[in-house]
Amino acid sequence: MASKVTSAVMRQGLRVLGVAIRAERGIFTVAVLSSAVYGVMTVASAWALGWATQNLVLPSLAEGRVATGALTAAVVLIMGVALLKALGVAGRRYFAGVMQYRMQARSRREVTRQYLRLPLAWHHRHPTGQLLSNASADAEA
Protein backbone atom coordinates (compact mmCIF):
# COMPACT_ATOMS: atom_id res chain seq x y z
CA MET A 1 0.00 0.00 0.00
CA ALA A 2 2.80 2.39 0.89
CA SER A 3 4.51 1.87 -2.46
CA LYS A 4 1.29 2.79 -4.32
CA VAL A 5 1.04 6.01 -2.32
CA THR A 6 4.72 6.73 -2.85
CA SER A 7 4.53 6.18 -6.60
CA ALA A 8 1.37 8.32 -6.85
CA VAL A 9 3.07 11.14 -4.97
CA MET A 10 6.15 10.73 -7.13
CA ARG A 11 4.11 10.92 -10.36
CA GLN A 12 2.30 14.03 -9.12
CA GLY A 13 5.61 15.63 -8.15
CA LEU A 14 7.11 14.85 -11.55
CA ARG A 15 4.08 16.37 -13.28
CA VAL A 16 4.49 19.57 -11.25
CA LEU A 17 8.20 19.60 -12.02
CA GLY A 18 7.42 19.08 -15.72
CA VAL A 19 5.12 22.11 -15.72
CA ALA A 20 7.84 24.19 -14.06
CA ILE A 21 10.50 23.00 -16.51
CA ARG A 22 8.35 23.75 -19.56
CA ALA A 23 7.49 27.21 -18.19
CA GLU A 24 11.07 28.18 -17.30
CA ARG A 25 13.28 26.15 -19.66
CA GLY A 26 16.17 28.62 -19.78
CA ILE A 27 16.39 29.17 -16.03
CA PHE A 28 16.03 25.44 -15.39
CA THR A 29 18.80 24.66 -17.87
CA VAL A 30 21.19 27.13 -16.24
CA ALA A 31 20.37 25.75 -12.77
CA VAL A 32 21.04 22.18 -13.94
CA LEU A 33 24.26 23.19 -15.70
CA SER A 34 25.41 24.99 -12.55
CA SER A 35 24.66 21.85 -10.58
CA ALA A 36 26.67 19.82 -13.10
CA VAL A 37 29.60 22.23 -12.71
CA TYR A 38 29.44 21.69 -8.96
CA GLY A 39 29.39 17.91 -9.40
CA VAL A 40 32.32 17.90 -11.81
CA MET A 41 34.30 20.24 -9.55
CA THR A 42 33.65 17.96 -6.57
CA VAL A 43 35.40 15.18 -8.47
CA ALA A 44 38.03 17.61 -9.76
CA SER A 45 38.84 18.72 -6.22
CA ALA A 46 39.83 15.15 -5.30
CA TRP A 47 41.89 14.92 -8.48
CA ALA A 48 43.58 18.30 -7.78
CA LEU A 49 44.51 17.27 -4.26
CA GLY A 50 45.88 13.98 -5.58
CA TRP A 51 47.89 15.83 -8.22
CA ALA A 52 49.27 18.26 -5.62
CA THR A 53 50.21 15.39 -3.33
CA GLN A 54 51.90 13.46 -6.14
CA ASN A 55 53.70 16.40 -7.73
CA LEU A 56 54.37 18.69 -4.76
CA VAL A 57 54.17 17.02 -1.36
CA LEU A 58 55.86 13.70 -2.08
CA PRO A 59 58.76 15.20 -4.10
CA SER A 60 59.19 17.88 -1.44
CA LEU A 61 59.46 15.25 1.29
CA ALA A 62 61.91 13.20 -0.76
CA GLU A 63 64.12 16.14 -1.80
CA GLY A 64 63.80 18.28 1.32
CA ARG A 65 62.81 21.38 -0.65
CA VAL A 66 59.71 22.80 -2.32
CA ALA A 67 59.73 23.49 -6.05
CA THR A 68 58.30 26.98 -6.60
CA GLY A 69 56.74 26.12 -9.95
CA ALA A 70 54.96 23.05 -8.54
CA LEU A 71 53.75 25.04 -5.52
CA THR A 72 52.36 27.81 -7.75
CA ALA A 73 50.69 25.28 -10.04
CA ALA A 74 49.13 23.44 -7.08
CA VAL A 75 47.79 26.64 -5.53
CA VAL A 76 46.36 27.88 -8.84
CA LEU A 77 44.82 24.47 -9.57
CA ILE A 78 43.21 24.04 -6.13
CA MET A 79 41.97 27.65 -5.99
CA GLY A 80 40.59 27.43 -9.54
CA VAL A 81 38.69 24.24 -8.76
CA ALA A 82 37.37 25.76 -5.52
CA LEU A 83 36.24 28.91 -7.33
CA LEU A 84 34.41 26.93 -10.03
CA LYS A 85 32.83 24.72 -7.36
CA ALA A 86 31.60 27.80 -5.47
CA LEU A 87 30.22 29.29 -8.71
CA GLY A 88 28.40 26.03 -9.36
CA VAL A 89 26.78 26.08 -5.91
CA ALA A 90 25.87 29.76 -6.16
CA GLY A 91 24.50 29.40 -9.69
CA ARG A 92 22.40 26.38 -8.78
CA ARG A 93 20.91 28.06 -5.73
CA TYR A 94 20.32 31.39 -7.42
CA PHE A 95 18.70 30.08 -10.57
CA ALA A 96 16.63 27.48 -8.73
CA GLY A 97 15.39 30.31 -6.48
CA VAL A 98 14.58 32.49 -9.49
CA MET A 99 12.66 29.61 -11.03
CA GLN A 100 10.73 29.04 -7.79
CA TYR A 101 9.78 32.70 -7.44
CA ARG A 102 8.74 32.96 -11.08
CA MET A 103 6.55 29.87 -10.75
CA GLN A 104 4.94 31.27 -7.60
CA ALA A 105 4.25 34.58 -9.36
CA ARG A 106 2.74 32.72 -12.30
CA SER A 107 0.53 30.70 -9.93
CA ARG A 108 -0.59 33.85 -8.10
CA ARG A 109 -1.54 35.44 -11.42
CA GLU A 110 -3.53 32.35 -12.41
CA VAL A 111 -5.38 32.30 -9.07
CA THR A 112 -6.05 36.03 -9.39
CA ARG A 113 -7.40 35.59 -12.92
CA GLN A 114 -9.69 32.87 -11.63
CA TYR A 115 -10.93 35.20 -8.87
CA LEU A 116 -11.65 37.85 -11.49
CA ARG A 117 -13.84 35.41 -13.41
CA LEU A 118 -16.10 34.82 -10.39
CA PRO A 119 -19.32 36.81 -10.03
CA LEU A 120 -19.39 39.94 -7.87
CA ALA A 121 -21.83 38.27 -5.44
CA TRP A 122 -19.20 35.64 -4.68
CA HIS A 123 -16.67 38.36 -3.85
CA HIS A 124 -19.12 40.04 -1.47
CA ARG A 125 -19.33 36.80 0.53
CA HIS A 126 -15.54 36.50 0.97
CA PRO A 127 -13.28 39.06 2.69
CA THR A 128 -10.53 40.56 0.52
CA GLY A 129 -7.80 39.64 3.00
CA GLN A 130 -8.86 36.00 2.94
CA LEU A 131 -8.77 35.96 -0.86
CA LEU A 132 -5.28 37.46 -0.93
CA SER A 133 -4.08 35.05 1.71
CA ASN A 134 -5.54 32.09 -0.19
CA ALA A 135 -3.97 33.26 -3.45
CA SER A 136 -0.56 33.49 -1.82
CA ALA A 137 -0.88 30.18 0.03
CA ASP A 138 -2.14 28.39 -3.10
CA ALA A 139 0.79 29.72 -5.13
CA GLU A 140 3.33 28.57 -2.54
CA ALA A 141 1.71 25.15 -2.27
Coordinates of N, CA, C and O in Angstrom, one line a residue:
M1 N 0.8 -1.2 0.0 CA 0.0 0.0 0.0 C 0.9 1.3 0.0 O 0.6 2.2 -0.7
A2 N 1.9 1.2 0.8 CA 2.8 2.4 0.9 C 3.5 2.7 -0.4 O 3.7 3.8 -0.8
S3 N 3.8 1.6 -1.2 CA 4.5 1.9 -2.5 C 3.6 2.5 -3.5 O 4.0 3.3 -4.3
K4 N 2.3 2.2 -3.4 CA 1.3 2.8 -4.3 C 1.2 4.3 -4.0 O 1.1 5.1 -4.9
V5 N 1.1 4.6 -2.7 CA 1.0 6.0 -2.3 C 2.3 6.7 -2.7 O 2.3 7.8 -3.3
T6 N 3.4 6.1 -2.5 CA 4.7 6.7 -2.8 C 4.8 7.0 -4.4 O 5.2 8.1 -4.8
S7 N 4.4 6.0 -5.2 CA 4.5 6.2 -6.6 C 3.5 7.2 -7.1 O 3.8 8.0 -8.0
A8 N 2.4 7.3 -6.5 CA 1.4 8.3 -6.8 C 1.9 9.7 -6.5 O 1.8 10.6 -7.3
V9 N 2.5 9.8 -5.4 CA 3.1 11.1 -5.0 C 4.2 11.5 -5.9 O 4.4 12.6 -6.3
M10 N 5.0 10.5 -6.2 CA 6.2 10.7 -7.1 C 5.7 11.2 -8.5 O 6.2 12.1 -9.1
R11 N 4.6 10.5 -9.1 CA 4.1 10.9 -10.4 C 3.6 12.3 -10.3 O 3.8 13.1 -11.2
Q12 N 2.8 12.7 -9.2 CA 2.3 14.0 -9.1 C 3.4 15.1 -9.0 O 3.4 16.1 -9.7
G13 N 4.5 14.7 -8.3 CA 5.6 15.6 -8.2 C 6.3 15.8 -9.5 O 6.7 16.9 -9.8
L14 N 6.5 14.7 -10.2 CA 7.1 14.8 -11.6 C 6.3 15.7 -12.5 O 6.8 16.4 -13.4
R15 N 4.9 15.5 -12.4 CA 4.1 16.4 -13.3 C 4.3 17.8 -12.9 O 4.4 18.7 -13.9
V16 N 4.3 18.2 -11.7 CA 4.5 19.6 -11.3 C 5.8 20.1 -11.7 O 6.0 21.2 -12.2
L17 N 6.9 19.2 -11.6 CA 8.2 19.6 -12.0 C 8.2 19.8 -13.5 O 8.8 20.7 -14.0
G18 N 7.5 18.9 -14.3 CA 7.4 19.1 -15.7 C 6.8 20.4 -16.1 O 7.3 21.0 -17.1
V19 N 5.7 20.8 -15.4 CA 5.1 22.1 -15.7 C 6.1 23.2 -15.5 O 6.3 24.1 -16.3
A20 N 6.9 23.2 -14.4 CA 7.8 24.2 -14.1 C 9.0 24.2 -15.1 O 9.4 25.3 -15.5
I21 N 9.4 23.1 -15.5 CA 10.5 23.0 -16.5 C 10.0 23.6 -17.8 O 10.8 24.4 -18.5
R22 N 8.8 23.2 -18.3 CA 8.3 23.8 -19.6 C 8.2 25.3 -19.5 O 8.4 26.0 -20.5
A23 N 7.7 25.8 -18.3 CA 7.5 27.2 -18.2 C 8.8 28.0 -18.1 O 8.8 29.2 -18.6
E24 N 9.8 27.4 -17.5 CA 11.1 28.2 -17.3 C 12.3 27.4 -17.8 O 13.2 27.1 -17.1
R25 N 12.2 27.0 -19.1 CA 13.3 26.1 -19.7 C 14.7 26.7 -19.5 O 15.6 26.0 -19.1
G26 N 14.8 28.0 -19.8 CA 16.2 28.6 -19.8 C 16.7 28.6 -18.4 O 17.9 28.3 -18.2
I27 N 15.9 29.1 -17.4 CA 16.4 29.2 -16.0 C 16.7 27.8 -15.5 O 17.7 27.5 -14.8
F28 N 15.8 26.8 -15.8 CA 16.0 25.4 -15.4 C 17.3 24.9 -16.0 O 18.1 24.2 -15.2
T29 N 17.6 25.1 -17.2 CA 18.8 24.7 -17.9 C 20.0 25.2 -17.2 O 21.0 24.5 -16.9
V30 N 20.0 26.5 -16.9 CA 21.2 27.1 -16.2 C 21.4 26.6 -14.8 O 22.5 26.3 -14.4
A31 N 20.3 26.3 -14.1 CA 20.4 25.7 -12.8 C 21.0 24.3 -12.8 O 21.8 24.0 -12.0
V32 N 20.5 23.5 -13.8 CA 21.0 22.2 -13.9 C 22.5 22.2 -14.4 O 23.3 21.4 -13.9
L33 N 22.9 23.1 -15.3 CA 24.3 23.2 -15.7 C 25.1 23.6 -14.5 O 26.3 23.1 -14.4
S34 N 24.7 24.6 -13.7 CA 25.4 25.0 -12.5 C 25.6 23.8 -11.6 O 26.7 23.7 -11.0
S35 N 24.6 23.0 -11.4 CA 24.7 21.8 -10.6 C 25.7 20.9 -11.1 O 26.4 20.2 -10.4
A36 N 25.7 20.7 -12.5 CA 26.7 19.8 -13.1 C 28.1 20.3 -12.9 O 29.0 19.5 -12.6
V37 N 28.3 21.6 -13.0 CA 29.6 22.2 -12.7 C 30.0 21.9 -11.3 O 31.2 21.5 -11.1
Y38 N 29.1 22.0 -10.3 CA 29.4 21.7 -9.0 C 29.8 20.2 -8.8 O 30.8 19.9 -8.2
G39 N 29.1 19.3 -9.5 CA 29.4 17.9 -9.4 C 30.7 17.6 -10.0 O 31.5 16.8 -9.4
V40 N 31.0 18.1 -11.2 CA 32.3 17.9 -11.8 C 33.5 18.5 -11.0 O 34.5 17.8 -10.8
M41 N 33.2 19.6 -10.4 CA 34.3 20.2 -9.6 C 34.5 19.5 -8.2 O 35.6 19.5 -7.7
T42 N 33.5 18.8 -7.8 CA 33.6 18.0 -6.6 C 34.6 16.8 -6.9 O 35.5 16.5 -6.1
V43 N 34.5 16.2 -8.0 CA 35.4 15.2 -8.5 C 36.8 15.8 -8.8 O 37.8 15.2 -8.4
A44 N 36.8 16.9 -9.4 CA 38.0 17.6 -9.8 C 38.8 18.0 -8.5 O 40.1 18.0 -8.6
S45 N 38.1 18.3 -7.4 CA 38.8 18.7 -6.2 C 39.6 17.5 -5.7 O 40.8 17.7 -5.2
A46 N 39.1 16.3 -5.7 CA 39.8 15.2 -5.3 C 41.0 14.9 -6.2 O 42.1 14.6 -5.8
W47 N 40.8 15.1 -7.5 CA 41.9 14.9 -8.5 C 43.0 16.0 -8.2 O 44.2 15.6 -8.3
A48 N 42.6 17.2 -8.0 CA 43.6 18.3 -7.8 C 44.4 18.0 -6.5 O 45.6 18.3 -6.5
L49 N 43.8 17.6 -5.5 CA 44.5 17.3 -4.3 C 45.5 16.1 -4.5 O 46.6 16.1 -4.0
G50 N 45.0 15.1 -5.2 CA 45.9 14.0 -5.6 C 47.1 14.4 -6.4 O 48.2 14.0 -6.2
W51 N 46.8 15.3 -7.4 CA 47.9 15.8 -8.2 C 48.9 16.6 -7.4 O 50.1 16.4 -7.5
A52 N 48.4 17.5 -6.5 CA 49.3 18.3 -5.6 C 50.1 17.4 -4.7 O 51.3 17.6 -4.5
T53 N 49.5 16.3 -4.2 CA 50.2 15.4 -3.3 C 51.3 14.7 -4.1 O 52.5 14.6 -3.7
Q54 N 51.0 14.2 -5.3 CA 51.9 13.5 -6.1 C 53.0 14.3 -6.7 O 54.2 13.9 -6.7
N55 N 52.7 15.6 -7.1 CA 53.7 16.4 -7.7 C 54.3 17.5 -6.8 O 55.3 18.1 -7.3
L56 N 53.8 17.7 -5.6 CA 54.4 18.7 -4.8 C 54.8 18.1 -3.4 O 56.0 18.2 -3.0
V57 N 53.9 17.5 -2.7 CA 54.2 17.0 -1.4 C 55.2 15.9 -1.3 O 56.2 16.0 -0.6
L58 N 54.9 14.8 -2.1 CA 55.9 13.7 -2.1 C 57.3 14.1 -2.6 O 58.3 13.7 -1.9
P59 N 57.4 14.8 -3.7 CA 58.8 15.2 -4.1 C 59.4 16.1 -3.1 O 60.6 16.0 -2.9
S60 N 58.6 17.0 -2.4 CA 59.2 17.9 -1.4 C 59.7 17.1 -0.2 O 60.8 17.4 0.3
L61 N 59.0 16.1 0.2 CA 59.5 15.3 1.3 C 60.7 14.5 0.9 O 61.6 14.3 1.7
A62 N 60.8 14.0 -0.3 CA 61.9 13.2 -0.8 C 63.1 14.1 -0.9 O 64.3 13.7 -0.6
E63 N 63.0 15.3 -1.5 CA 64.1 16.1 -1.8 C 64.5 17.1 -0.7 O 65.5 17.7 -0.7
G64 N 63.6 17.4 0.2 CA 63.8 18.3 1.3 C 63.6 19.7 0.9 O 64.0 20.6 1.7
R65 N 63.1 20.0 -0.2 CA 62.8 21.4 -0.7 C 61.5 21.4 -1.5 O 61.1 20.4 -2.0
V66 N 61.0 22.6 -1.6 CA 59.7 22.8 -2.3 C 60.0 23.5 -3.6 O 60.7 24.5 -3.7
A67 N 59.5 22.9 -4.7 CA 59.7 23.5 -6.1 C 58.7 24.6 -6.2 O 57.5 24.4 -6.1
T68 N 59.2 25.8 -6.5 CA 58.3 27.0 -6.6 C 57.3 26.8 -7.7 O 56.1 27.1 -7.5
G69 N 57.7 26.3 -8.8 CA 56.7 26.1 -10.0 C 55.6 25.2 -9.6 O 54.4 25.4 -9.9
A70 N 56.0 24.0 -8.9 CA 55.0 23.1 -8.5 C 54.0 23.6 -7.5 O 52.8 23.4 -7.5
L71 N 54.6 24.4 -6.6 CA 53.7 25.0 -5.5 C 52.8 26.0 -6.1 O 51.6 26.0 -5.8
T72 N 53.2 26.8 -7.1 CA 52.4 27.8 -7.8 C 51.3 27.1 -8.5 O 50.1 27.4 -8.5
A73 N 51.7 26.0 -9.3 CA 50.7 25.3 -10.0 C 49.6 24.6 -9.1 O 48.4 24.7 -9.4
A74 N 50.1 24.1 -8.0 CA 49.1 23.4 -7.1 C 48.2 24.4 -6.5 O 46.9 24.2 -6.4
V75 N 48.7 25.6 -6.1 CA 47.8 26.6 -5.5 C 46.8 27.1 -6.6 O 45.6 27.2 -6.3
V76 N 47.3 27.4 -7.8 CA 46.4 27.9 -8.8 C 45.3 26.8 -9.2 O 44.1 27.1 -9.3
L77 N 45.7 25.6 -9.3 CA 44.8 24.5 -9.6 C 43.8 24.3 -8.5 O 42.5 24.3 -8.8
I78 N 44.2 24.2 -7.2 CA 43.2 24.0 -6.1 C 42.3 25.2 -6.0 O 41.1 25.1 -5.8
M79 N 42.8 26.4 -6.1 CA 42.0 27.6 -6.0 C 41.0 27.8 -7.2 O 39.9 28.1 -7.0
G80 N 41.5 27.4 -8.4 CA 40.6 27.4 -9.5 C 39.4 26.4 -9.4 O 38.3 26.8 -9.7
V81 N 39.7 25.2 -9.0 CA 38.7 24.2 -8.8 C 37.7 24.7 -7.7 O 36.5 24.6 -7.8
A82 N 38.2 25.3 -6.6 CA 37.4 25.8 -5.5 C 36.5 26.9 -6.0 O 35.3 27.0 -5.7
L83 N 37.0 27.8 -6.8 CA 36.2 28.9 -7.3 C 35.1 28.4 -8.2 O 34.0 28.8 -8.1
L84 N 35.4 27.5 -9.1 CA 34.4 26.9 -10.0 C 33.3 26.2 -9.2 O 32.2 26.2 -9.6
K85 N 33.8 25.5 -8.2 CA 32.8 24.7 -7.4 C 31.9 25.7 -6.7 O 30.7 25.5 -6.6
A86 N 32.4 26.8 -6.1 CA 31.6 27.8 -5.5 C 30.6 28.4 -6.5 O 29.5 28.7 -6.1
L87 N 31.1 28.7 -7.7 CA 30.2 29.3 -8.7 C 29.1 28.3 -9.1 O 28.0 28.7 -9.3
G88 N 29.4 27.0 -9.1 CA 28.4 26.0 -9.4 C 27.3 26.0 -8.3 O 26.1 26.0 -8.6
V89 N 27.7 26.1 -7.0 CA 26.8 26.1 -5.9 C 25.9 27.4 -6.0 O 24.7 27.3 -5.9
A90 N 26.6 28.5 -6.1 CA 25.9 29.8 -6.2 C 24.9 29.8 -7.3 O 23.8 30.3 -7.2
G91 N 25.4 29.4 -8.5 CA 24.5 29.4 -9.7 C 23.3 28.5 -9.5 O 22.2 28.9 -9.8
R92 N 23.5 27.3 -9.0 CA 22.4 26.4 -8.8 C 21.4 27.0 -7.8 O 20.2 27.0 -8.1
R93 N 21.8 27.5 -6.7 CA 20.9 28.1 -5.7 C 20.2 29.3 -6.3 O 19.0 29.5 -6.1
Y94 N 20.9 30.2 -6.9 CA 20.3 31.4 -7.4 C 19.3 31.1 -8.5 O 18.1 31.6 -8.4
F95 N 19.6 30.3 -9.5 CA 18.7 30.1 -10.6 C 17.5 29.2 -10.2 O 16.4 29.4 -10.7
A96 N 17.8 28.3 -9.2 CA 16.6 27.5 -8.7 C 15.7 28.4 -7.9 O 14.5 28.2 -8.0
G97 N 16.2 29.3 -7.2 CA 15.4 30.3 -6.5 C 14.6 31.2 -7.4 O 13.4 31.5 -7.2
V98 N 15.3 31.7 -8.5 CA 14.6 32.5 -9.5 C 13.4 31.7 -10.1 O 12.3 32.2 -10.3
M99 N 13.7 30.4 -10.4 CA 12.7 29.6 -11.0 C 11.5 29.4 -10.1 O 10.3 29.5 -10.4
Q100 N 11.8 29.2 -8.8 CA 10.7 29.0 -7.8 C 9.9 30.3 -7.7 O 8.7 30.2 -7.7
Y101 N 10.5 31.5 -7.6 CA 9.8 32.7 -7.4 C 9.0 33.0 -8.7 O 7.8 33.5 -8.6
R102 N 9.5 32.7 -9.9 CA 8.7 33.0 -11.1 C 7.5 32.0 -11.2 O 6.4 32.5 -11.6
M103 N 7.7 30.8 -10.7 CA 6.6 29.9 -10.7 C 5.5 30.3 -9.7 O 4.3 30.2 -10.0
Q104 N 5.9 30.8 -8.6 CA 4.9 31.3 -7.6 C 4.2 32.5 -8.1 O 3.0 32.6 -8.0
A105 N 4.9 33.4 -8.8 CA 4.3 34.6 -9.4 C 3.3 34.2 -10.4 O 2.1 34.7 -10.5
R106 N 3.6 33.2 -11.3 CA 2.7 32.7 -12.3 C 1.5 32.1 -11.7 O 0.4 32.3 -12.1
S107 N 1.7 31.3 -10.6 CA 0.5 30.7 -9.9 C -0.4 31.8 -9.3 O -1.6 31.6 -9.4
R108 N 0.2 32.8 -8.7 CA -0.6 33.8 -8.1 C -1.4 34.6 -9.2 O -2.6 34.9 -9.0
R109 N -0.8 34.8 -10.3 CA -1.5 35.4 -11.4 C -2.7 34.6 -11.9 O -3.8 35.1 -12.2
E110 N -2.5 33.3 -12.0 CA -3.5 32.4 -12.4 C -4.7 32.3 -11.4 O -5.8 32.3 -11.8
V111 N -4.3 32.3 -10.1 CA -5.4 32.3 -9.1 C -6.1 33.6 -9.1 O -7.4 33.7 -9.0
T112 N -5.4 34.7 -9.3 CA -6.1 36.0 -9.4 C -7.0 36.1 -10.6 O -8.1 36.6 -10.5
R113 N -6.5 35.6 -11.7 CA -7.4 35.6 -12.9 C -8.7 34.8 -12.7 O -9.7 35.2 -13.1
Q114 N -8.5 33.7 -11.9 CA -9.7 32.9 -11.6 C -10.6 33.7 -10.7 O -11.9 33.6 -10.9
Y115 N -10.1 34.4 -9.7 CA -10.9 35.2 -8.9 C -11.7 36.2 -9.7 O -12.8 36.5 -9.4
L116 N -11.0 36.8 -10.7 CA -11.7 37.9 -11.5 C -12.8 37.3 -12.3 O -13.7 38.1 -12.7
R117 N -12.8 36.0 -12.6 CA -13.8 35.4 -13.4 C -15.1 35.2 -12.6 O -16.2 35.0 -13.1
L118 N -15.0 35.1 -11.3 CA -16.1 34.8 -10.4 C -17.1 36.0 -10.3 O -16.6 37.2 -10.4
P119 N -18.3 35.7 -10.1 CA -19.3 36.8 -10.0 C -19.1 37.7 -8.8 O -18.5 37.3 -7.8
L120 N -19.6 38.9 -8.9 CA -19.4 39.9 -7.9 C -20.0 39.5 -6.6 O -19.5 39.7 -5.5
A121 N -21.2 38.8 -6.6 CA -21.8 38.3 -5.4 C -20.9 37.3 -4.7 O -20.9 37.4 -3.4
W122 N -20.1 36.5 -5.4 CA -19.2 35.6 -4.7 C -18.2 36.4 -3.9 O -17.8 36.1 -2.8
H123 N -17.7 37.5 -4.5 CA -16.7 38.4 -3.8 C -17.2 39.0 -2.6 O -16.5 39.2 -1.6
H124 N -18.5 39.4 -2.6 CA -19.1 40.0 -1.5 C -19.2 39.1 -0.3 O -19.2 39.5 0.9
R125 N -19.2 37.8 -0.5 CA -19.3 36.8 0.5 C -18.0 36.4 1.1 O -17.9 35.8 2.1
H126 N -16.9 36.9 0.5 CA -15.5 36.5 1.0 C -14.7 37.8 1.2 O -14.6 38.6 0.3
P127 N -14.1 37.9 2.4 CA -13.3 39.1 2.7 C -12.0 39.1 1.8 O -11.5 38.1 1.4
T128 N -11.7 40.3 1.4 CA -10.5 40.6 0.5 C -9.2 40.0 1.1 O -8.5 39.3 0.4
G129 N -9.0 40.2 2.4 CA -7.8 39.6 3.0 C -7.7 38.1 2.9 O -6.6 37.6 2.7
Q130 N -8.8 37.5 3.1 CA -8.9 36.0 2.9 C -8.5 35.6 1.5 O -7.8 34.6 1.3
L131 N -9.0 36.3 0.5 CA -8.8 36.0 -0.9 C -7.3 36.1 -1.2 O -6.7 35.3 -1.8
L132 N -6.7 37.2 -0.7 CA -5.3 37.5 -0.9 C -4.4 36.4 -0.2 O -3.5 35.9 -0.8
S133 N -4.8 36.1 1.0 CA -4.1 35.1 1.7 C -4.2 33.7 1.0 O -3.2 33.0 0.9
N134 N -5.4 33.4 0.5 CA -5.5 32.1 -0.2 C -4.7 32.1 -1.5 O -4.1 31.1 -1.8
A135 N -4.7 33.2 -2.2 CA -4.0 33.3 -3.5 C -2.5 33.0 -3.2 O -1.8 32.3 -3.9
S136 N -2.0 33.6 -2.2 CA -0.6 33.5 -1.8 C -0.3 32.1 -1.4 O 0.7 31.5 -1.8
A137 N -1.1 31.5 -0.5 CA -0.9 30.2 0.0 C -1.0 29.1 -1.1 O -0.2 28.2 -1.1
D138 N -2.0 29.3 -2.0 CA -2.1 28.4 -3.1 C -0.9 28.4 -4.0 O -0.5 27.4 -4.5
A139 N -0.4 29.6 -4.3 CA 0.8 29.7 -5.1 C 2.0 29.0 -4.5 O 2.8 28.4 -5.2
E140 N 2.2 29.2 -3.2 CA 3.3 28.6 -2.5 C 3.2 27.1 -2.5 O 4.2 26.3 -2.6
A141 N 1.9 26.6 -2.3 CA 1.7 25.2 -2.3 C 2.0 24.5 -3.6 O 2.5 23.4 -3.7

